[in-house]
Short mmCIF file of C-alpha atoms in Angstrom, two decimals:
data_model
loop_
_atom_site.label_atom_id
_atom_site.label_comp_id
_atom_site.label_asym_id
_atom_site.label_seq_id
_atom_site.Cartn_x
_atom_site.Cartn_y
_atom_site.Cartn_z
CA MET A 274 -23.58 1.60 35.61
CA GLU A 275 -25.89 2.85 37.74
CA ASN A 276 -28.84 4.95 36.22
CA THR A 277 -28.40 7.62 38.99
CA GLU A 278 -24.51 8.61 37.79
CA LYS A 279 -24.55 11.57 36.08
CA PHE A 280 -21.28 13.48 34.37
CA ASP A 281 -21.38 16.90 33.75
CA VAL A 282 -21.23 15.84 29.53
CA ILE A 283 -21.02 12.93 27.90
CA VAL A 284 -19.35 13.34 24.65
CA VAL A 285 -20.50 10.31 21.63
CA GLY A 286 -18.02 9.95 18.92
CA ALA A 287 -14.30 9.21 19.96
CA GLY A 288 -13.21 10.95 15.94
CA PRO A 289 -11.46 14.29 16.06
CA ALA A 290 -14.57 16.55 17.40
CA GLY A 291 -15.55 14.29 19.90
CA THR A 292 -12.15 13.52 21.23
CA THR A 293 -11.14 17.25 21.43
CA ALA A 294 -14.48 18.58 23.01
CA ALA A 295 -13.59 15.73 25.30
CA TYR A 296 -10.30 16.63 25.97
CA VAL A 297 -10.56 20.46 26.15
CA LEU A 298 -13.52 19.95 28.68
CA ALA A 299 -11.53 17.09 30.93
CA LYS A 300 -8.41 20.00 31.24
CA ALA A 301 -10.39 22.30 32.50
CA GLY A 302 -11.64 20.25 35.03
CA ALA A 303 -15.17 18.47 33.82
CA GLU A 304 -16.05 15.09 34.26
CA VAL A 305 -16.36 13.98 30.59
CA LEU A 306 -17.98 10.51 29.13
CA LEU A 307 -16.18 9.51 26.04
CA ILE A 308 -18.64 7.39 24.36
CA GLU A 309 -16.84 4.91 20.90
CA ARG A 310 -19.34 2.54 19.02
CA GLY A 311 -16.14 0.82 17.36
CA ALA A 312 -13.90 -2.04 19.63
CA TYR A 313 -11.42 0.84 19.68
CA PRO A 314 -11.00 5.19 18.93
CA GLY A 315 -10.80 5.11 15.23
CA ALA A 316 -12.12 1.33 14.12
CA LYS A 317 -14.92 2.66 12.05
CA ASN A 318 -13.14 6.25 11.18
CA VAL A 319 -12.56 6.34 7.64
CA PHE A 320 -11.23 9.66 6.30
CA GLY A 321 -8.90 9.98 2.11
CA GLY A 322 -5.14 10.69 4.29
CA ILE A 323 -4.11 13.83 6.21
CA ILE A 324 -4.86 15.18 9.53
CA TYR A 325 -4.53 18.51 9.52
CA THR A 326 -3.76 19.62 12.93
CA PRO A 327 -3.84 23.67 13.63
CA ILE A 328 -6.00 23.29 16.36
CA LEU A 329 -4.20 19.68 17.90
CA ASN A 330 -0.76 21.83 17.96
CA ARG A 331 -2.38 24.22 19.79
CA LEU A 332 -3.90 22.22 22.08
CA ILE A 333 -0.48 19.59 22.69
CA PRO A 334 2.50 21.05 21.19
CA ASN A 335 4.58 19.30 18.81
CA PHE A 336 2.49 16.25 19.52
CA TRP A 337 3.76 14.75 16.19
CA GLU A 338 6.97 13.68 18.76
CA GLU A 339 4.95 11.33 20.40
CA ALA A 340 1.71 11.13 18.20
CA PRO A 341 1.59 7.62 16.42
CA ILE A 342 2.02 9.68 12.27
CA GLU A 343 2.79 8.20 9.76
CA ARG A 344 4.65 11.04 6.99
CA HIS A 345 4.54 14.76 7.17
CA ILE A 346 3.29 16.92 4.24
CA LYS A 347 5.67 18.40 1.96
CA GLY A 348 3.86 19.30 -0.64
CA LEU A 349 1.44 18.44 -3.75
CA LYS A 350 0.45 16.92 -6.86
CA ILE A 351 -2.53 18.27 -8.64
CA PHE A 352 -3.25 16.27 -11.93
CA LEU A 353 -6.40 17.09 -14.69
CA LEU A 354 -6.80 13.61 -16.29
CA SER A 355 -8.59 13.03 -19.62
CA GLU A 356 -8.33 9.39 -21.17
CA LYS A 357 -4.91 9.71 -22.96
CA ASN A 358 -3.87 13.15 -21.19
CA ALA A 359 -2.57 14.54 -18.15
CA VAL A 360 -1.50 17.81 -16.98
CA SER A 361 -0.80 18.24 -13.35
CA ILE A 362 0.84 21.29 -11.58
CA GLY A 363 3.19 20.26 -7.60
CA VAL A 364 3.81 22.88 -5.10
CA GLU A 365 5.80 22.31 -2.63
CA SER A 366 8.38 23.25 0.06
CA GLU A 367 10.96 23.00 1.99
CA GLU A 368 9.52 25.37 5.14
CA HIS A 369 6.97 21.79 5.30
CA ASN A 370 10.07 19.83 6.28
CA GLN A 371 10.10 21.92 9.31
CA PRO A 372 8.01 22.04 12.42
CA PRO A 373 5.20 22.39 12.19
CA TYR A 374 5.30 20.78 8.84
CA ASN A 375 2.62 23.09 7.59
CA ASN A 376 -0.23 20.81 9.99
CA SER A 377 -0.67 17.80 7.62
CA PHE A 378 0.25 14.46 8.49
CA THR A 379 -0.96 11.28 7.33
CA VAL A 380 -2.00 9.27 9.72
CA TYR A 381 -3.70 5.47 10.50
CA ARG A 382 -6.76 6.28 12.31
CA SER A 383 -6.77 3.26 14.08
CA LYS A 384 -3.34 4.47 15.62
CA PHE A 385 -4.22 8.20 15.39
CA ASP A 386 -7.45 8.03 17.17
CA SER A 387 -6.20 5.77 19.57
CA TRP A 388 -3.76 7.77 20.75
CA TYR A 389 -5.74 10.83 20.59
CA ALA A 390 -8.35 9.63 22.85
CA GLN A 391 -5.94 8.44 25.43
CA LYS A 392 -4.74 11.84 25.80
CA ALA A 393 -8.10 12.72 26.85
CA GLN A 394 -8.00 9.81 29.25
CA ASP A 395 -5.03 11.38 30.44
CA VAL A 396 -6.47 14.09 31.25
CA GLY A 397 -9.14 13.02 32.91
CA ALA A 398 -11.81 12.20 30.64
CA MET A 399 -13.20 8.61 31.28
CA LEU A 400 -13.32 6.45 27.63
CA ILE A 401 -15.81 3.77 27.06
CA THR A 402 -15.87 1.46 23.40
CA ASP A 403 -18.28 -0.87 21.94
CA THR A 404 -21.11 1.20 23.15
CA VAL A 405 -24.16 2.61 20.60
CA VAL A 406 -25.97 5.11 21.92
CA ASP A 407 -29.29 4.61 20.61
CA ASP A 408 -31.47 7.88 21.43
CA LEU A 409 -31.28 11.22 23.71
CA LEU A 410 -32.89 11.30 26.82
CA TRP A 411 -35.67 14.26 27.42
CA GLU A 412 -37.12 16.37 30.05
CA GLY A 413 -39.10 18.75 28.21
CA ASN A 414 -36.92 20.37 25.60
CA LYS A 415 -33.83 19.85 26.81
CA VAL A 416 -31.55 16.97 26.69
CA VAL A 417 -30.59 15.66 29.91
CA GLY A 418 -28.79 12.44 29.20
CA VAL A 419 -28.42 9.09 26.30
CA LYS A 420 -29.74 6.19 25.69
CA ALA A 421 -26.97 3.28 25.08
CA ARG A 422 -27.76 0.09 23.86
CA GLY A 423 -26.84 -3.06 25.74
CA GLU A 424 -25.92 -2.82 30.10
CA GLU A 425 -24.74 0.87 29.71
CA GLY A 426 -28.33 1.82 29.85
CA ASP A 427 -29.55 5.28 30.65
CA VAL A 428 -26.59 7.67 30.87
CA TYR A 429 -27.42 11.31 32.56
CA ALA A 430 -25.23 14.39 31.68
CA ASP A 431 -25.71 18.34 32.13
CA VAL A 432 -25.15 18.81 28.48
CA ILE A 433 -24.45 16.12 25.26
CA ILE A 434 -21.55 16.78 22.75
CA VAL A 435 -22.87 15.05 19.80
CA ALA A 436 -19.92 14.10 17.08
CA ASP A 437 -21.13 10.48 16.05
CA GLY A 438 -20.19 11.28 12.26
CA VAL A 439 -22.40 12.17 9.00
CA ASN A 440 -24.71 9.27 9.64
CA SER A 441 -25.30 11.33 13.21
CA LEU A 442 -28.80 9.64 14.04
CA LEU A 443 -28.70 11.77 17.14
CA ALA A 444 -28.22 15.21 15.45
CA GLU A 445 -31.69 13.67 13.56
CA LYS A 446 -32.70 12.63 16.51
CA ALA A 447 -32.64 15.58 18.32
CA GLY A 448 -34.73 17.59 15.74
CA LEU A 449 -31.17 19.48 14.37
CA ARG A 450 -31.43 18.49 10.95
CA LYS A 451 -33.15 16.05 8.58
CA GLU A 452 -31.48 13.02 6.87
CA PHE A 453 -28.82 14.10 3.94
CA LYS A 454 -29.70 13.82 0.38
CA PRO A 455 -27.59 12.69 -2.01
CA ARG A 456 -26.68 15.72 -3.51
CA GLN A 457 -25.21 16.64 0.19
CA VAL A 458 -23.24 13.83 0.47
CA SER A 459 -19.66 12.43 -0.97
CA LEU A 460 -19.07 8.70 -0.96
CA GLY A 461 -15.29 7.61 -0.52
CA MET A 462 -13.59 4.37 -1.24
CA LYS A 463 -9.98 3.87 -0.33
CA GLU A 464 -7.48 1.18 -0.34
CA VAL A 465 -4.90 0.58 1.85
CA MET A 466 -2.01 -0.92 -0.38
CA GLU A 467 1.46 -2.01 1.08
CA LEU A 468 4.91 -1.12 -0.67
CA PRO A 469 8.29 -1.36 0.08
CA ARG A 470 9.50 1.93 2.29
CA GLU A 471 12.37 2.83 -0.21
CA VAL A 472 10.37 2.16 -3.15
CA ILE A 473 7.64 4.82 -1.67
CA GLU A 474 10.49 6.96 -1.59
CA GLU A 475 12.16 6.00 -4.97
CA ARG A 476 8.82 6.78 -6.74
CA PHE A 477 7.82 9.57 -4.76
CA ASN A 478 11.09 11.72 -4.83
CA LEU A 479 10.98 11.48 -1.24
CA SER A 480 13.59 11.07 1.94
CA GLY A 481 12.65 10.57 5.66
CA ASN A 482 9.44 11.18 6.87
CA GLU A 483 8.88 13.16 3.70
CA GLY A 484 5.62 12.62 2.24
CA ILE A 485 3.57 13.70 -0.60
CA GLU A 486 -0.38 14.13 -1.62
CA LEU A 487 -1.32 13.57 -5.49
CA LYS A 488 -4.36 14.83 -5.78
CA TYR A 489 -6.71 13.89 -9.35
CA MET A 490 -9.97 16.23 -10.05
CA ALA A 491 -12.76 14.68 -11.20
CA GLY A 492 -12.72 14.76 -14.77
CA ASP A 493 -11.54 11.13 -16.42
CA ALA A 494 -10.56 9.69 -12.57
CA THR A 495 -13.58 9.68 -11.72
CA LYS A 496 -15.41 9.44 -15.53
CA GLY A 497 -16.62 13.01 -15.75
CA ILE A 498 -18.46 12.88 -12.25
CA TRP A 499 -17.69 15.40 -9.22
CA GLY A 500 -15.28 13.93 -6.98
CA GLY A 501 -11.64 13.28 -7.46
CA GLY A 502 -8.89 10.78 -6.54
CA ASN A 503 -5.83 10.97 -4.20
CA ILE A 504 -2.92 8.84 -3.31
CA TYR A 505 -1.52 9.43 -0.10
CA THR A 506 1.96 8.48 0.84
CA ASN A 507 1.96 6.59 4.24
CA LEU A 508 5.89 5.26 5.11
CA GLU A 509 5.43 1.52 4.17
CA THR A 510 1.44 2.05 2.57
CA LEU A 511 -0.29 4.13 0.24
CA SER A 512 -3.87 5.40 0.44
CA VAL A 513 -5.21 5.15 -2.66
CA VAL A 514 -8.87 6.52 -2.95
CA THR A 515 -12.21 7.75 -5.32
CA TRP A 516 -14.38 10.44 -3.83
CA LEU A 517 -17.89 10.32 -5.72
CA SER A 518 -20.56 13.08 -5.56
CA VAL A 519 -23.82 10.99 -4.31
CA GLU A 520 -26.11 12.89 -6.84
CA PRO A 521 -23.94 12.85 -10.27
CA LEU A 522 -23.00 8.63 -9.18
CA LEU A 523 -26.91 7.62 -9.05
CA ALA A 524 -27.29 10.00 -12.35
CA SER A 525 -24.65 7.85 -14.18
CA GLN A 526 -25.81 4.45 -13.02
CA GLN A 527 -22.00 3.03 -13.28
CA LYS A 528 -21.22 1.22 -10.18
CA ALA A 529 -18.99 2.84 -7.09
CA PRO A 530 -16.91 -0.33 -6.39
CA GLU A 531 -15.71 -0.18 -10.62
CA LEU A 532 -15.27 3.28 -10.49
CA LEU A 533 -11.87 2.70 -8.20
CA GLU A 534 -10.81 0.14 -9.72
CA ARG A 535 -11.26 2.31 -13.02
CA PHE A 536 -8.94 4.93 -11.06
CA LYS A 537 -6.83 2.41 -10.36
CA GLU A 538 -5.68 1.46 -13.83
CA HIS A 539 -5.81 4.93 -15.46
CA PRO A 540 -2.44 5.31 -17.57
CA PHE A 541 -1.71 8.27 -15.16
CA VAL A 542 -2.26 6.52 -11.67
CA ARG A 543 -1.21 3.17 -12.54
CA ASN A 544 2.57 3.23 -12.49
CA TYR A 545 2.07 4.97 -8.78
CA ILE A 546 0.27 1.95 -7.26
CA LYS A 547 2.54 -0.35 -9.20
CA ASP A 548 2.86 -3.78 -7.40
CA GLY A 549 0.92 -2.42 -4.79
CA LYS A 550 -0.52 -5.42 -2.18
CA THR A 551 -3.85 -4.50 -1.08
CA ILE A 552 -4.02 -4.44 2.73
CA GLU A 553 -7.13 -3.11 3.72
CA TYR A 554 -10.89 -1.93 1.85
CA GLN A 555 -12.38 1.46 3.76
CA ALA A 556 -15.87 3.25 2.23
CA HIS A 557 -17.63 5.93 4.16
CA LEU A 558 -19.58 8.57 3.08
CA ALA A 559 -18.35 12.53 3.95
CA PRO A 560 -20.66 15.69 3.78
CA ASP A 561 -20.26 18.10 1.08
CA GLY A 562 -19.75 21.21 2.89
CA GLY A 563 -22.94 21.98 4.68
CA TYR A 564 -23.48 26.34 4.95
CA ASP A 565 -26.43 25.79 2.24
CA PHE A 566 -28.04 23.38 4.16
CA THR A 567 -27.05 24.55 7.85
CA PRO A 568 -28.38 22.63 10.71
CA LYS A 569 -29.14 24.21 13.81
CA TYR A 570 -25.47 23.43 15.45
CA TYR A 571 -26.85 23.23 19.00
CA THR A 572 -30.59 22.76 21.30
CA GLY A 573 -31.11 22.29 25.22
CA GLY A 574 -28.56 20.17 26.57
CA LEU A 575 -26.50 19.32 23.54
CA LEU A 576 -24.13 20.48 20.69
CA VAL A 577 -23.17 18.85 17.30
CA ALA A 578 -19.77 18.72 15.97
CA GLY A 579 -17.95 17.35 13.54
CA ASP A 580 -19.18 15.51 10.53
CA ALA A 581 -22.61 14.84 12.48
CA ALA A 582 -23.09 18.99 11.23
CA ARG A 583 -21.50 18.87 8.31
CA PHE A 584 -18.62 20.46 8.96
CA LEU A 585 -16.36 20.30 6.29
CA ASN A 586 -14.53 21.87 3.05
CA ALA A 587 -15.85 20.19 0.43
CA SER A 588 -13.60 22.02 -2.37
CA ILE A 589 -9.66 21.88 -3.69
CA HIS A 590 -8.50 22.10 -0.20
CA TYR A 591 -10.58 18.97 1.33
CA GLU A 592 -9.68 19.39 4.74
CA GLY A 593 -12.34 17.70 7.32
CA THR A 594 -10.26 17.26 10.14
CA ASN A 595 -9.59 20.82 11.27
CA PHE A 596 -13.08 21.64 11.03
CA ALA A 597 -13.85 18.92 13.27
CA MET A 598 -11.30 19.81 15.62
CA ALA A 599 -11.95 23.45 15.59
CA SER A 600 -15.96 22.47 16.01
CA GLY A 601 -15.10 20.19 19.08
CA GLU A 602 -13.14 22.76 20.54
CA ALA A 603 -15.81 25.53 19.75
CA ALA A 604 -18.50 23.14 21.40
CA ALA A 605 -16.03 22.86 24.80
CA LYS A 606 -15.76 26.10 24.50
CA ALA A 607 -19.58 26.75 25.01
CA VAL A 608 -20.00 23.85 27.28
CA ILE A 609 -17.47 26.11 30.03
CA GLU A 610 -19.17 28.96 29.42
CA ALA A 611 -22.29 27.85 30.24
CA LYS A 612 -21.47 25.50 33.05
CA LYS A 613 -19.80 29.56 34.52
CA LYS A 614 -23.23 30.67 34.19
CA GLY A 615 -25.62 27.56 35.04
CA ASP A 616 -27.57 28.27 32.49
CA PHE A 617 -27.30 24.55 29.64
CA THR A 618 -30.77 25.62 27.53
CA GLU A 619 -30.72 26.35 24.21
CA LYS A 620 -29.97 29.83 25.05
CA GLY A 621 -27.11 29.14 27.49
CA LEU A 622 -25.35 27.14 25.13
CA SER A 623 -25.60 30.33 22.14
CA HIS A 624 -21.97 30.74 21.95
CA TYR A 625 -21.53 27.98 20.02
CA GLN A 626 -22.42 29.38 17.03
CA LYS A 627 -20.55 32.64 18.05
CA LEU A 628 -17.40 31.13 18.09
CA LEU A 629 -18.57 28.76 15.25
CA ASN A 630 -18.95 32.05 13.58
CA GLY A 631 -15.65 33.52 14.24
CA SER A 632 -13.64 30.56 12.95
CA PHE A 633 -12.65 29.56 9.83
CA VAL A 634 -15.30 26.75 10.17
CA MET A 635 -17.78 29.23 9.02
CA LYS A 636 -15.96 31.74 6.74
CA ASP A 637 -15.12 29.00 4.94
CA LEU A 638 -18.13 26.99 4.60
CA LYS A 639 -19.95 30.17 3.77
CA ARG A 640 -17.10 31.15 0.96
CA TYR A 641 -17.04 27.43 -0.30
CA ARG A 642 -20.58 26.65 -0.71
CA LYS A 643 -20.53 29.15 -4.15
CA LEU A 644 -17.72 27.11 -5.28
CA ASN A 645 -19.67 24.01 -4.46
CA ARG A 646 -22.99 25.28 -6.08
CA PHE A 647 -21.22 26.10 -9.18
CA ALA A 648 -19.54 22.66 -9.39
CA GLU A 649 -22.96 21.41 -9.43
CA LYS A 650 -24.79 23.36 -11.81
CA ASN A 651 -21.59 23.11 -14.32
CA PRO A 652 -21.04 19.88 -14.44
CA GLU A 653 -19.37 20.24 -17.87
CA PHE A 654 -16.30 22.13 -16.73
CA PHE A 655 -15.54 18.45 -15.02
CA ASP A 656 -16.20 16.49 -18.08
CA GLY A 657 -15.91 18.02 -22.01
CA TYR A 658 -13.28 21.39 -20.63
CA PHE A 659 -10.88 18.39 -19.20
CA ASP A 660 -10.52 17.22 -22.38
CA ALA A 661 -10.29 20.18 -24.61
CA ILE A 662 -8.05 21.77 -22.09
CA THR A 663 -5.54 18.76 -21.51
CA GLN A 664 -5.69 18.85 -25.57
CA MET A 665 -5.02 21.90 -25.73
CA ALA A 666 -1.88 21.40 -23.14
CA VAL A 667 -0.48 18.60 -25.07
CA ASP A 668 -0.97 20.27 -28.68
CA TYR A 669 1.17 23.28 -27.10
CA PHE A 670 4.16 21.31 -26.51
CA THR A 671 4.08 18.66 -29.56
CA VAL A 672 7.04 18.60 -31.67
CA ASN A 673 6.94 19.58 -35.25
CA GLU A 674 7.74 21.07 -38.47
CA LEU A 675 5.48 23.49 -37.98
CA PRO A 676 6.30 26.99 -37.04
CA LYS A 677 5.36 27.43 -33.30
CA ARG A 678 2.65 30.63 -34.08
CA HIS A 679 1.16 28.15 -36.75
CA GLN A 680 1.42 25.59 -34.63
CA GLU A 681 -0.88 27.64 -31.42
CA PHE A 682 -3.07 28.82 -34.47
CA ASN A 683 -4.07 25.14 -34.65
CA MET A 684 -4.09 24.60 -31.37
CA LEU A 685 -6.99 26.52 -30.65
CA LYS A 686 -8.83 25.83 -33.54
CA ARG A 687 -8.56 21.87 -32.36
CA PHE A 688 -9.63 23.13 -28.77
CA ARG A 689 -12.66 25.25 -30.42
CA SER A 690 -13.44 22.22 -32.21
CA ASN A 691 -13.33 19.42 -29.38
CA LEU A 692 -16.01 22.31 -27.24
CA ARG A 693 -17.90 22.16 -30.16
CA ASP A 694 -18.19 18.65 -30.44
CA TYR A 695 -18.83 17.75 -27.44
CA TYR A 696 -21.27 20.48 -27.15
CA ALA A 697 -22.92 18.56 -30.07
CA SER A 698 -22.39 14.98 -28.17
CA ASP A 699 -24.94 13.17 -26.90
CA ASN A 700 -24.46 13.42 -22.59
CA PRO A 701 -25.58 14.06 -19.79
CA VAL A 702 -24.68 18.17 -19.98
CA THR A 703 -25.86 18.64 -23.87
CA ARG A 704 -28.87 16.40 -22.66
CA ARG A 705 -30.03 18.78 -19.44
CA GLN A 706 -29.58 21.28 -22.56
CA LYS A 707 -32.49 23.31 -23.99
CA GLY A 708 -33.23 24.73 -27.40
CA LEU A 709 -31.37 28.37 -27.61
CA VAL A 710 -28.89 27.17 -25.24
CA ARG A 711 -28.22 24.57 -26.47
CA ALA A 712 -27.59 26.04 -30.27
CA PHE A 713 -25.59 28.73 -28.42
CA SER A 714 -23.54 26.51 -27.01
CA ARG A 715 -22.92 24.41 -30.54
CA THR A 716 -22.44 27.44 -32.56
CA CYS A 717 -19.93 29.64 -29.77
CA PRO A 718 -18.36 27.67 -27.66
CA LEU A 719 -15.39 29.77 -26.80
CA VAL A 720 -17.44 32.10 -25.48
CA ARG A 721 -19.54 29.85 -23.13
CA PHE A 722 -16.21 28.36 -22.06
CA LEU A 723 -14.91 31.97 -21.78
CA TRP A 724 -18.55 32.68 -19.82
CA LYS A 725 -17.87 30.34 -17.39
CA CYS A 726 -14.83 30.47 -16.46
CA MET A 727 -15.65 33.51 -15.52
CA LYS A 728 -18.48 32.76 -13.84
CA GLY A 729 -16.39 30.01 -12.68
CA GLY A 730 -13.45 32.69 -11.26
CA ILE A 731 -16.26 34.76 -9.39
CA ALA A 732 -17.33 31.75 -7.26
CA PHE A 733 -14.38 31.28 -6.26
CA VAL A 734 -13.19 34.70 -5.35
CA MET B 56 -9.64 -6.80 -7.44
CA ASN B 57 -12.96 -7.97 -6.80
CA ILE B 58 -14.93 -7.41 -3.97
CA ASP B 59 -14.78 -10.56 -2.32
CA ASP B 60 -10.95 -10.55 -2.28
CA LYS B 61 -10.81 -7.41 -0.44
CA LEU B 62 -13.49 -7.56 1.90
CA ALA B 63 -10.89 -10.77 2.91
CA LEU B 64 -8.86 -8.66 3.81
CA ASN B 65 -10.72 -7.00 6.38
CA LEU B 66 -11.82 -7.58 9.88
CA PHE B 67 -15.17 -8.21 10.76
CA HIS B 68 -16.83 -9.01 13.78
CA VAL B 69 -19.74 -10.64 12.24
CA ASP B 70 -23.44 -9.77 14.53
CA LYS B 71 -25.76 -13.06 13.51
CA ASP B 72 -28.80 -10.45 12.82
CA PRO B 73 -28.41 -7.92 9.98
CA HIS B 74 -28.16 -4.22 11.26
CA ILE B 75 -29.76 -2.87 8.55
CA GLN B 76 -33.32 -4.29 7.57
CA VAL B 77 -34.38 -4.01 3.94
CA ASP B 78 -38.17 -4.51 3.16
CA GLN B 79 -38.73 -7.18 0.16
CA GLU B 80 -41.98 -6.24 -1.18
CA ILE B 81 -41.00 -2.28 -1.51
CA CYS B 82 -37.33 -3.87 -3.58
CA ARG B 83 -39.71 -5.82 -5.49
CA LYS B 84 -41.31 -2.57 -7.11
CA CYS B 85 -38.54 -0.22 -6.87
CA PRO B 86 -38.04 1.64 -10.53
CA HIS B 87 -34.55 1.79 -10.14
CA ARG B 88 -32.85 -0.44 -7.53
CA LEU B 89 -29.74 2.08 -7.31
CA CYS B 90 -28.57 0.51 -4.38
CA THR B 91 -26.82 -2.29 -6.87
CA TYR B 92 -25.07 0.41 -8.41
CA VAL B 93 -23.55 2.27 -5.41
CA CYS B 94 -23.19 0.13 -2.09
CA PRO B 95 -19.41 -0.02 -2.11
CA VAL B 96 -19.03 -3.62 -1.18
CA GLU B 97 -22.04 -4.24 -3.35
CA ASN B 98 -23.61 -5.79 -0.74
CA TYR B 99 -27.24 -5.56 -2.49
CA THR B 100 -27.58 -7.99 -5.64
CA ILE B 101 -31.15 -8.87 -7.45
CA ASN B 102 -31.89 -12.48 -6.78
CA GLU B 103 -33.05 -14.95 -9.53
CA ASP B 104 -36.53 -14.35 -8.50
CA ASN B 105 -36.03 -10.80 -8.87
CA THR B 106 -36.03 -9.73 -5.58
CA VAL B 107 -33.51 -7.25 -3.64
CA VAL B 108 -30.84 -9.58 -1.68
CA PHE B 109 -29.44 -7.50 1.61
CA ALA B 110 -25.73 -9.25 2.81
CA TRP B 111 -24.94 -7.31 5.93
CA GLU B 112 -21.16 -9.17 6.82
CA GLY B 113 -19.41 -7.34 4.77
CA CYS B 114 -21.16 -3.90 5.32
CA LEU B 115 -18.82 -0.96 5.81
CA GLU B 116 -21.47 0.79 7.31
CA CYS B 117 -20.55 4.07 4.82
CA GLY B 118 -24.32 5.32 4.97
CA THR B 119 -25.21 5.70 1.44
CA CYS B 120 -28.06 3.10 1.01
CA ARG B 121 -29.73 5.15 3.41
CA ILE B 122 -29.52 8.46 2.06
CA ILE B 123 -30.21 7.11 -1.41
CA CYS B 124 -33.21 4.85 -1.01
CA ASP B 125 -36.14 7.17 -1.87
CA GLN B 126 -38.91 4.53 -1.33
CA GLY B 127 -38.14 3.83 2.24
CA ALA B 128 -37.09 0.36 1.80
CA ILE B 129 -34.16 0.53 3.81
CA THR B 130 -34.34 0.66 8.22
CA TRP B 131 -31.24 1.90 8.99
CA ASP B 132 -28.91 1.21 12.29
CA TYR B 133 -25.12 0.64 13.40
CA PRO B 134 -24.58 -2.53 14.73
CA ARG B 135 -24.00 -3.43 18.07
CA GLY B 136 -21.26 -1.69 20.19
CA GLY B 137 -18.25 -3.33 18.73
CA TYR B 138 -19.56 -5.86 16.38
CA GLY B 139 -19.50 -4.82 12.39
CA ILE B 140 -16.32 -3.29 11.23
CA SER B 141 -12.76 -2.38 12.84
CA TYR B 142 -10.61 -0.59 10.33
CA ARG B 143 -6.71 -1.83 11.42
CA PHE B 144 -4.95 0.86 9.16
#
């Protein structure tokens, strides 16, 4: 590529954020260069297992008819685990068996991201793979191009869209954010496990292309570390995932890969994945929702989208791909707007912030930040409370000779004593408690539990 | 299933030089060596002579070591284009 070559837009990273931006811009007639460091789009990309597609279905209606999807997700099952007990709630709908399938599909990223990048190429974007972007080229306080490693060298454009993922060295080099702290990221580990199609469908009660997600919320699934486990159904494989918030993981001093193995062997997990033959092992960081640590999302000649901007709903929903696509589309629209005015300065690109603010991206980040802060400050929820709550549920359904009212009374008594034992034992939570608070939790564990539930409820609403 | 067996399933294009530089001198004095716990492929190990060894061949480029090293021992970068892990799924 010659040094004189200049594009309208360079997009770094061919994931859902970058490719969406490239697709929208190319379709609007811009000259777009999409740069991917992997040998093909998706080669470096890790996610849990589901792409959420409200944006994609608007851009490419009925995309599932041609995209390489595995299964549509008709429902989910949520588990709370302790070592010996489990409580689960399932949500399924026949409506989700109809288009647009609740906009939830399992895919392999290697296939899906390659397909999506091809769609961007079909409308005129240019894709180059095997290319790492090392740095930005500046003119005064405006970014005017990128420095690619190797033969590509310097490439120029009016605007750069940075969508290079959670480890975005470019967003840092642009001065838009600092290196993440352990409390701002989670580590996800995943095994793709092969099983015959019929076995998967029988085991998970599925037919045809139906799929389901099992969600294990923290508790014993992660040994009390804020995080969780998942099983996603693909056509002929399962994606088995454990994700762990990095700060509590560090505090626990446990080996991360051993926690995935432990999850796989858990009594309420192992039968779902029995006889599964692992065919790939993946791991990656994910950002934990960005509202509290908001970086600036744009500067002169540059915008950041997707994981690079921490756009991910780290909650029970754990949606990342639709945040990526929504921010990619917003970035593209802001560039189109800037192009009309011929102003690619910071001010000229400020429309991006307005589009983000108006969409679910910023609204959800804002809402769920409270919940994340609550989870951070109240680790007992995912530790001692899980044990006590699941035991209470098991006690409620225990069959014996006692009249039910008597049994319910025993259940509550045991619930209270379980909470008290938890607060009396030596664990990371009680070690954090001091003097009066500790004495209070031991003497009135039920009051503390109800108080925490109320605060949790408020944080959620 | 141990990590070596898992990594043997993955497709890597291993470069001749490591993409992550680890400063042995700093690691020698590191009070916690948390990288040996959190690396999902156990690429950081402690040698007999008490040094921290980084094996880049099985690196999944996840970024965890970069975030958790508070000693400034790690210079983290991506592998050359097309090198490193290539996920098939």
